[in-house]
Amino acid sequence: MELTTVWFILIAFLFVGYFVLEGFDFGVGMLVGLLAKDEKERRVLVNTIGPVWDGNEVWLIVGGGALFAAFPEWYATLFSGFYLPLFLILVALIIRGVAFEYRGLREHQAWRDRWDWAIIVGSFLPALLWGVAFANIARGVPLNESHEYVGGFFNLLNPYALLGGVMTTAVFLTHGAIFVALKTVGDIRVRAHAFAQRVGVVAALLAVAFIGWTAARDGDPAVWIIGAVAAVAFLGALAASHAERDGWAFVGTAVAIAGVVIMLFVSLFPDVMPSTLDPAFSLTTENASSTPYTLKIMTWVAVAFTPIVLIYQSWSYWVFRKRIGVQHIPA
């Protein structure tokens, strides 16, 4: 297998990990304003992701770094064409991270309410905009013969991309509610179950519409099969949540998110950013890649360090695996 193909698969793997893991903490962040009835319950929600949210962002940092090093032309075109949405995502992630650290520094309720809003908005914007960005990458954008983006901001707000953004927001909300049910006890767990059932139905309809649109446009049987697996996994997650099988419900939403991301990467290959002006102007794994020597060095680095990252993250989830409730929050 060519190293360009290997690195396309590795980057897909990194973004699968990012969206599965960060997806539920985006969902929990948005739920701070919907599930919690008082300050203690808000602290329960924040504490469910407190030990892991920053580790989840490592997947984005590594994925972005790998994209830059392995496919510099893809990285350059992506960040110049999608400058505004990616800038908004970056600002939202910074504000969200600051809010997690600052909300507990003062006892004043107004202070905590302001940081809670920062967590909600800082979780909502990336959930929406990542969906818009990846849908546009899969759909294609206007690239000229120099592989430069020649569209404007409003080219990114087409119906397919907007459906992608609304779909990821609803799916991450469901993923987050199921994670809250998995990690909590008491009334907040009951509310999380009920919320997952309500928003999950909307998310399922949006996901099926997005998967169907993607598969119909691409026409590849593999895209249809992966999309079908994702849809079945999401419906299975809702059934497991209804039966209060929280672990299986979380596995179901994780598989569904992974399936949608894999489907988008499969629909792209061998392109990495199709041109809507002329297929000959598209960026591919070949014309967007670094030199073979660079890819060879990167491959050895990945072989050495990827297992370390996986072991560390698995250990952190194992250590903080117990459920929590308001009785665990100090007065």
GROMACS .gro file of C-alpha atoms in nm:
model
  331
    1MET     CA    1   0.000   0.000   0.000
    2GLU     CA    2   0.128   0.349  -0.087
    3LEU     CA    3   0.231   0.566   0.209
    4THR     CA    4  -0.006   0.838   0.087
    5THR     CA    5  -0.294   0.591   0.130
    6VAL     CA    6  -0.161   0.481   0.470
    7TRP     CA    7  -0.160   0.843   0.592
    8PHE     CA    8  -0.505   0.911   0.448
    9ILE     CA    9  -0.630   0.615   0.657
   10LEU     CA   10  -0.437   0.730   0.967
   11ILE     CA   11  -0.584   1.082   0.941
   12ALA     CA   12  -0.931   0.930   0.906
   13PHE     CA   13  -0.859   0.722   1.219
   14LEU     CA   14  -0.751   1.032   1.414
   15PHE     CA   15  -1.068   1.222   1.321
   16VAL     CA   16  -1.282   0.918   1.406
   17GLY     CA   17  -1.123   0.920   1.752
   18TYR     CA   18  -1.172   1.294   1.784
   19PHE     CA   19  -1.541   1.299   1.693
   20VAL     CA   20  -1.630   0.991   1.900
   21LEU     CA   21  -1.455   1.123   2.213
   22GLU     CA   22  -1.503   1.498   2.177
   23GLY     CA   23  -1.854   1.436   2.047
   24PHE     CA   24  -1.986   1.330   2.387
   25ASP     CA   25  -1.813   1.612   2.576
   26PHE     CA   26  -1.952   1.865   2.325
   27GLY     CA   27  -2.291   1.708   2.400
   28VAL     CA   28  -2.243   1.728   2.777
   29GLY     CA   29  -2.129   2.090   2.743
   30MET     CA   30  -2.449   2.183   2.557
   31LEU     CA   31  -2.655   1.992   2.816
   32VAL     CA   32  -2.527   2.204   3.106
   33GLY     CA   33  -2.809   2.447   3.026
   34LEU     CA   34  -3.074   2.179   2.958
   35LEU     CA   35  -3.041   1.894   3.210
   36ALA     CA   36  -2.919   2.058   3.529
   37LYS     CA   37  -3.174   2.211   3.769
   38ASP     CA   38  -2.930   2.374   4.013
   39GLU     CA   39  -2.563   2.445   4.075
   40LYS     CA   40  -2.490   2.100   4.219
   41GLU     CA   41  -2.630   1.927   3.912
   42ARG     CA   42  -2.432   2.159   3.683
   43ARG     CA   43  -2.118   2.057   3.873
   44VAL     CA   44  -2.211   1.690   3.829
   45LEU     CA   45  -2.238   1.742   3.453
   46VAL     CA   46  -1.907   1.928   3.432
   47ASN     CA   47  -1.738   1.665   3.650
   48THR     CA   48  -1.846   1.381   3.419
   49ILE     CA   49  -1.612   1.518   3.152
   50GLY     CA   50  -1.369   1.711   3.375
   51PRO     CA   51  -1.095   1.443   3.379
   52VAL     CA   52  -1.109   1.364   3.005
   53TRP     CA   53  -1.216   1.663   2.792
   54ASP     CA   54  -0.866   1.805   2.742
   55GLY     CA   55  -0.727   1.458   2.661
   56ASN     CA   56  -0.997   1.423   2.395
   57GLU     CA   57  -0.866   1.737   2.224
   58VAL     CA   58  -0.527   1.569   2.178
   59TRP     CA   59  -0.685   1.380   1.888
   60LEU     CA   60  -0.759   1.709   1.709
   61ILE     CA   61  -0.408   1.843   1.770
   62VAL     CA   62  -0.247   1.522   1.642
   63GLY     CA   63  -0.490   1.502   1.348
   64GLY     CA   64  -0.421   1.863   1.248
   65GLY     CA   65  -0.044   1.810   1.282
   66ALA     CA   66  -0.058   1.492   1.076
   67LEU     CA   67  -0.265   1.668   0.810
   68PHE     CA   68  -0.012   1.952   0.791
   69ALA     CA   69   0.289   1.720   0.768
   70ALA     CA   70   0.147   1.448   0.540
   71PHE     CA   71  -0.072   1.660   0.308
   72PRO     CA   72   0.048   2.024   0.321
   73GLU     CA   73  -0.150   2.122   0.007
   74TRP     CA   74  -0.472   1.989   0.164
   75TYR     CA   75  -0.397   2.171   0.490
   76ALA     CA   76  -0.321   2.501   0.314
   77THR     CA   77  -0.633   2.490   0.093
   78LEU     CA   78  -0.854   2.385   0.383
   79PHE     CA   79  -0.740   2.661   0.617
   80SER     CA   80  -0.748   2.935   0.352
   81GLY     CA   81  -1.091   2.834   0.216
   82PHE     CA   82  -1.251   2.754   0.553
   83TYR     CA   83  -1.075   3.031   0.743
   84LEU     CA   84  -1.381   3.183   0.917
   85PRO     CA   85  -1.551   2.859   1.040
   86LEU     CA   86  -1.218   2.711   1.154
   87PHE     CA   87  -1.129   3.037   1.329
   88LEU     CA   88  -1.467   3.033   1.509
   89ILE     CA   89  -1.407   2.670   1.613
   90LEU     CA   90  -1.065   2.762   1.753
   91VAL     CA   91  -1.203   3.061   1.949
   92ALA     CA   92  -1.492   2.849   2.082
   93LEU     CA   93  -1.255   2.573   2.197
   94ILE     CA   94  -1.032   2.827   2.376
   95ILE     CA   95  -1.327   2.994   2.552
   96ARG     CA   96  -1.468   2.654   2.648
   97GLY     CA   97  -1.136   2.540   2.794
   98VAL     CA   98  -1.099   2.862   2.993
   99ALA     CA   99  -1.457   2.826   3.122
  100PHE     CA  100  -1.389   2.477   3.260
  101GLU     CA  101  -1.089   2.611   3.451
  102TYR     CA  102  -1.242   2.942   3.573
  103ARG     CA  103  -1.605   2.859   3.668
  104GLY     CA  104  -1.503   2.715   4.006
  105LEU     CA  105  -1.262   2.991   4.108
  106ARG     CA  106  -1.533   3.210   4.266
  107GLU     CA  107  -1.846   3.123   4.466
  108HIS     CA  108  -2.052   3.405   4.313
  109GLN     CA  109  -2.344   3.252   4.114
  110ALA     CA  110  -2.342   3.519   3.841
  111TRP     CA  111  -1.975   3.441   3.778
  112ARG     CA  112  -2.052   3.070   3.735
  113ASP     CA  113  -2.357   3.140   3.517
  114ARG     CA  114  -2.144   3.343   3.273
  115TRP     CA  115  -1.886   3.063   3.244
  116ASP     CA  116  -2.165   2.808   3.203
  117TRP     CA  117  -2.287   3.003   2.901
  118ALA     CA  118  -1.930   3.001   2.768
  119ILE     CA  119  -1.928   2.619   2.803
  120ILE     CA  120  -2.265   2.590   2.624
  121VAL     CA  121  -2.172   2.821   2.333
  122GLY     CA  122  -1.817   2.683   2.320
  123SER     CA  123  -1.960   2.332   2.280
  124PHE     CA  124  -2.242   2.422   2.038
  125LEU     CA  125  -2.033   2.612   1.780
  126PRO     CA  126  -1.773   2.337   1.716
  127ALA     CA  127  -2.047   2.070   1.706
  128LEU     CA  128  -2.228   2.268   1.436
  129LEU     CA  129  -1.930   2.398   1.239
  130TRP     CA  130  -1.736   2.070   1.224
  131GLY     CA  131  -2.041   1.918   1.057
  132VAL     CA  132  -2.059   2.206   0.808
  133ALA     CA  133  -1.685   2.183   0.734
  134PHE     CA  134  -1.669   1.804   0.681
  135ALA     CA  135  -1.984   1.803   0.470
  136ASN     CA  136  -1.826   2.065   0.244
  137ILE     CA  137  -1.503   1.866   0.219
  138ALA     CA  138  -1.699   1.556   0.110
  139ARG     CA  139  -1.924   1.752  -0.127
  140GLY     CA  140  -1.642   1.949  -0.286
  141VAL     CA  141  -1.572   2.320  -0.310
  142PRO     CA  142  -1.474   2.555  -0.595
  143LEU     CA  143  -1.100   2.500  -0.648
  144ASN     CA  144  -0.917   2.647  -0.947
  145GLU     CA  145  -0.632   2.493  -1.146
  146SER     CA  146  -0.385   2.604  -0.874
  147HIS     CA  147  -0.591   2.417  -0.610
  148GLU     CA  148  -0.693   2.747  -0.451
  149TYR     CA  149  -1.038   2.802  -0.303
  150VAL     CA  150  -1.217   3.065  -0.514
  151GLY     CA  151  -1.556   3.067  -0.340
  152GLY     CA  152  -1.684   3.288  -0.062
  153PHE     CA  153  -1.810   3.223   0.289
  154PHE     CA  154  -2.169   3.171   0.172
  155ASN     CA  155  -2.060   2.892  -0.065
  156LEU     CA  156  -2.003   2.689   0.253
  157LEU     CA  157  -2.364   2.739   0.368
  158ASN     CA  158  -2.523   2.512   0.108
  159PRO     CA  159  -2.817   2.281   0.206
  160TYR     CA  160  -2.603   1.964   0.226
  161ALA     CA  161  -2.346   2.129   0.457
  162LEU     CA  162  -2.615   2.286   0.676
  163LEU     CA  163  -2.781   1.944   0.709
  164GLY     CA  164  -2.442   1.805   0.809
  165GLY     CA  165  -2.401   2.074   1.076
  166VAL     CA  166  -2.748   2.028   1.226
  167MET     CA  167  -2.703   1.650   1.212
  168THR     CA  168  -2.372   1.652   1.404
  169THR     CA  169  -2.520   1.888   1.666
  170ALA     CA  170  -2.819   1.659   1.727
  171VAL     CA  171  -2.608   1.341   1.724
  172PHE     CA  172  -2.354   1.489   1.968
  173LEU     CA  173  -2.640   1.599   2.197
  174THR     CA  174  -2.770   1.240   2.199
  175HIS     CA  175  -2.418   1.100   2.247
  176GLY     CA  176  -2.368   1.342   2.539
  177ALA     CA  177  -2.703   1.258   2.704
  178ILE     CA  178  -2.624   0.886   2.683
  179PHE     CA  179  -2.280   0.952   2.834
  180VAL     CA  180  -2.443   1.145   3.121
  181ALA     CA  181  -2.679   0.852   3.182
  182LEU     CA  182  -2.377   0.620   3.181
  183LYS     CA  183  -2.181   0.833   3.430
  184THR     CA  184  -2.443   0.955   3.679
  185VAL     CA  185  -2.699   0.835   3.935
  186GLY     CA  186  -3.026   0.980   4.059
  187ASP     CA  187  -3.263   1.230   3.899
  188ILE     CA  188  -3.011   1.365   3.651
  189ARG     CA  189  -2.966   1.015   3.506
  190VAL     CA  190  -3.343   0.980   3.464
  191ARG     CA  191  -3.358   1.317   3.287
  192ALA     CA  192  -3.063   1.220   3.064
  193HIS     CA  193  -3.242   0.902   2.956
  194ALA     CA  194  -3.560   1.094   2.870
  195PHE     CA  195  -3.367   1.363   2.682
  196ALA     CA  196  -3.167   1.104   2.483
  197GLN     CA  197  -3.493   0.943   2.369
  198ARG     CA  198  -3.647   1.274   2.258
  199VAL     CA  199  -3.350   1.430   2.080
  200GLY     CA  200  -3.235   1.088   1.958
  201VAL     CA  201  -3.540   1.050   1.734
  202VAL     CA  202  -3.465   1.388   1.569
  203ALA     CA  203  -3.096   1.298   1.540
  204ALA     CA  204  -3.182   0.963   1.379
  205LEU     CA  205  -3.399   1.129   1.113
  206LEU     CA  206  -3.127   1.387   1.038
  207ALA     CA  207  -2.855   1.118   1.028
  208VAL     CA  208  -3.051   0.896   0.790
  209ALA     CA  209  -3.119   1.194   0.561
  210PHE     CA  210  -2.750   1.294   0.560
  211ILE     CA  211  -2.626   0.937   0.508
  212GLY     CA  212  -2.878   0.880   0.228
  213TRP     CA  213  -2.785   1.208   0.054
  214THR     CA  214  -2.411   1.126   0.078
  215ALA     CA  215  -2.452   0.768  -0.048
  216ALA     CA  216  -2.689   0.867  -0.332
  217ARG     CA  217  -2.447   1.136  -0.453
  218ASP     CA  218  -2.142   0.907  -0.434
  219GLY     CA  219  -2.304   0.586  -0.563
  220ASP     CA  220  -2.028   0.362  -0.422
  221PRO     CA  221  -2.169   0.041  -0.262
  222ALA     CA  222  -1.909   0.068   0.017
  223VAL     CA  223  -2.049   0.410   0.114
  224TRP     CA  224  -2.402   0.267   0.123
  225ILE     CA  225  -2.290  -0.027   0.343
  226ILE     CA  226  -2.093   0.187   0.591
  227GLY     CA  227  -2.377   0.439   0.608
  228ALA     CA  228  -2.628   0.161   0.674
  229VAL     CA  229  -2.409   0.024   0.956
  230ALA     CA  230  -2.394   0.372   1.111
  231ALA     CA  231  -2.772   0.415   1.091
  232VAL     CA  232  -2.842   0.071   1.242
  233ALA     CA  233  -2.589   0.136   1.521
  234PHE     CA  234  -2.761   0.466   1.608
  235LEU     CA  235  -3.107   0.305   1.617
  236GLY     CA  236  -2.961   0.024   1.830
  237ALA     CA  237  -2.821   0.286   2.068
  238LEU     CA  238  -3.166   0.442   2.113
  239ALA     CA  239  -3.316   0.097   2.182
  240ALA     CA  240  -3.042   0.021   2.437
  241SER     CA  241  -3.094   0.360   2.603
  242HIS     CA  242  -3.469   0.292   2.626
  243ALA     CA  243  -3.385  -0.039   2.801
  244GLU     CA  244  -3.141   0.151   3.029
  245ARG     CA  245  -2.843  -0.047   2.895
  246ASP     CA  246  -2.620   0.258   2.915
  247GLY     CA  247  -2.293   0.093   2.815
  248TRP     CA  248  -2.437  -0.059   2.498
  249ALA     CA  249  -2.616   0.266   2.416
  250PHE     CA  250  -2.285   0.453   2.435
  251VAL     CA  251  -2.114   0.191   2.217
  252GLY     CA  252  -2.398   0.232   1.964
  253THR     CA  253  -2.366   0.610   1.932
  254ALA     CA  254  -1.985   0.578   1.920
  255VAL     CA  255  -2.008   0.326   1.633
  256ALA     CA  256  -2.261   0.547   1.452
  257ILE     CA  257  -2.036   0.855   1.471
  258ALA     CA  258  -1.733   0.650   1.364
  259GLY     CA  259  -1.936   0.508   1.075
  260VAL     CA  260  -2.040   0.850   0.945
  261VAL     CA  261  -1.681   0.981   0.957
  262ILE     CA  262  -1.547   0.669   0.782
  263MET     CA  263  -1.824   0.698   0.522
  264LEU     CA  264  -1.718   1.057   0.443
  265PHE     CA  265  -1.350   0.960   0.407
  266VAL     CA  266  -1.438   0.660   0.188
  267SER     CA  267  -1.655   0.883  -0.032
  268LEU     CA  268  -1.360   1.121  -0.071
  269PHE     CA  269  -1.082   0.875  -0.163
  270PRO     CA  270  -0.861   0.913  -0.366
  271ASP     CA  271  -0.950   1.284  -0.355
  272VAL     CA  272  -0.891   1.478  -0.036
  273MET     CA  273  -1.078   1.788  -0.153
  274PRO     CA  274  -1.282   1.760  -0.475
  275SER     CA  275  -1.323   2.061  -0.701
  276THR     CA  276  -1.677   2.151  -0.808
  277LEU     CA  277  -1.537   2.353  -1.103
  278ASP     CA  278  -1.348   2.069  -1.274
  279PRO     CA  279  -1.254   1.722  -1.141
  280ALA     CA  280  -0.906   1.776  -1.284
  281PHE     CA  281  -0.855   2.061  -1.033
  282SER     CA  282  -0.925   1.836  -0.733
  283LEU     CA  283  -0.667   1.775  -0.461
  284THR     CA  284  -0.582   1.406  -0.431
  285THR     CA  285  -0.371   1.192  -0.201
  286GLU     CA  286  -0.097   1.213  -0.464
  287ASN     CA  287  -0.083   1.583  -0.557
  288ALA     CA  288  -0.145   1.705  -0.199
  289SER     CA  289   0.112   1.486  -0.019
  290SER     CA  290   0.457   1.545   0.123
  291THR     CA  291   0.768   1.372  -0.011
  292PRO     CA  292   0.803   0.993   0.033
  293TYR     CA  293   1.094   1.049   0.274
  294THR     CA  294   0.880   1.272   0.500
  295LEU     CA  295   0.597   1.017   0.501
  296LYS     CA  296   0.843   0.738   0.583
  297ILE     CA  297   0.982   0.926   0.887
  298MET     CA  298   0.627   1.012   1.001
  299THR     CA  299   0.524   0.647   0.976
  300TRP     CA  300   0.802   0.534   1.212
  301VAL     CA  301   0.711   0.812   1.459
  302ALA     CA  302   0.345   0.706   1.447
  303VAL     CA  303   0.436   0.340   1.504
  304ALA     CA  304   0.637   0.439   1.814
  305PHE     CA  305   0.400   0.689   1.981
  306THR     CA  306   0.042   0.592   1.884
  307PRO     CA  307   0.031   0.292   2.126
  308ILE     CA  308   0.151   0.520   2.410
  309VAL     CA  309  -0.131   0.767   2.349
  310LEU     CA  310  -0.390   0.487   2.329
  311ILE     CA  311  -0.266   0.326   2.653
  312TYR     CA  312  -0.263   0.658   2.839
  313GLN     CA  313  -0.615   0.751   2.730
  314SER     CA  314  -0.752   0.405   2.811
  315TRP     CA  315  -0.595   0.427   3.157
  316SER     CA  316  -0.749   0.771   3.226
  317TYR     CA  317  -1.099   0.645   3.132
  318TRP     CA  318  -1.051   0.337   3.353
  319VAL     CA  319  -0.942   0.544   3.656
  320PHE     CA  320  -1.246   0.778   3.628
  321ARG     CA  321  -1.498   0.508   3.536
  322LYS     CA  322  -1.730   0.534   3.842
  323ARG     CA  323  -2.072   0.703   3.837
  324ILE     CA  324  -2.122   1.028   4.027
  325GLY     CA  325  -2.423   1.216   4.164
  326VAL     CA  326  -2.510   1.526   4.365
  327GLN     CA  327  -2.420   1.340   4.686
  328HIS     CA  328  -2.057   1.339   4.568
  329ILE     CA  329  -2.045   1.717   4.528
  330PRO     CA  330  -1.913   1.901   4.839
  331ALA     CA  331  -2.152   2.160   4.988
   0.00000   0.00000   0.00000
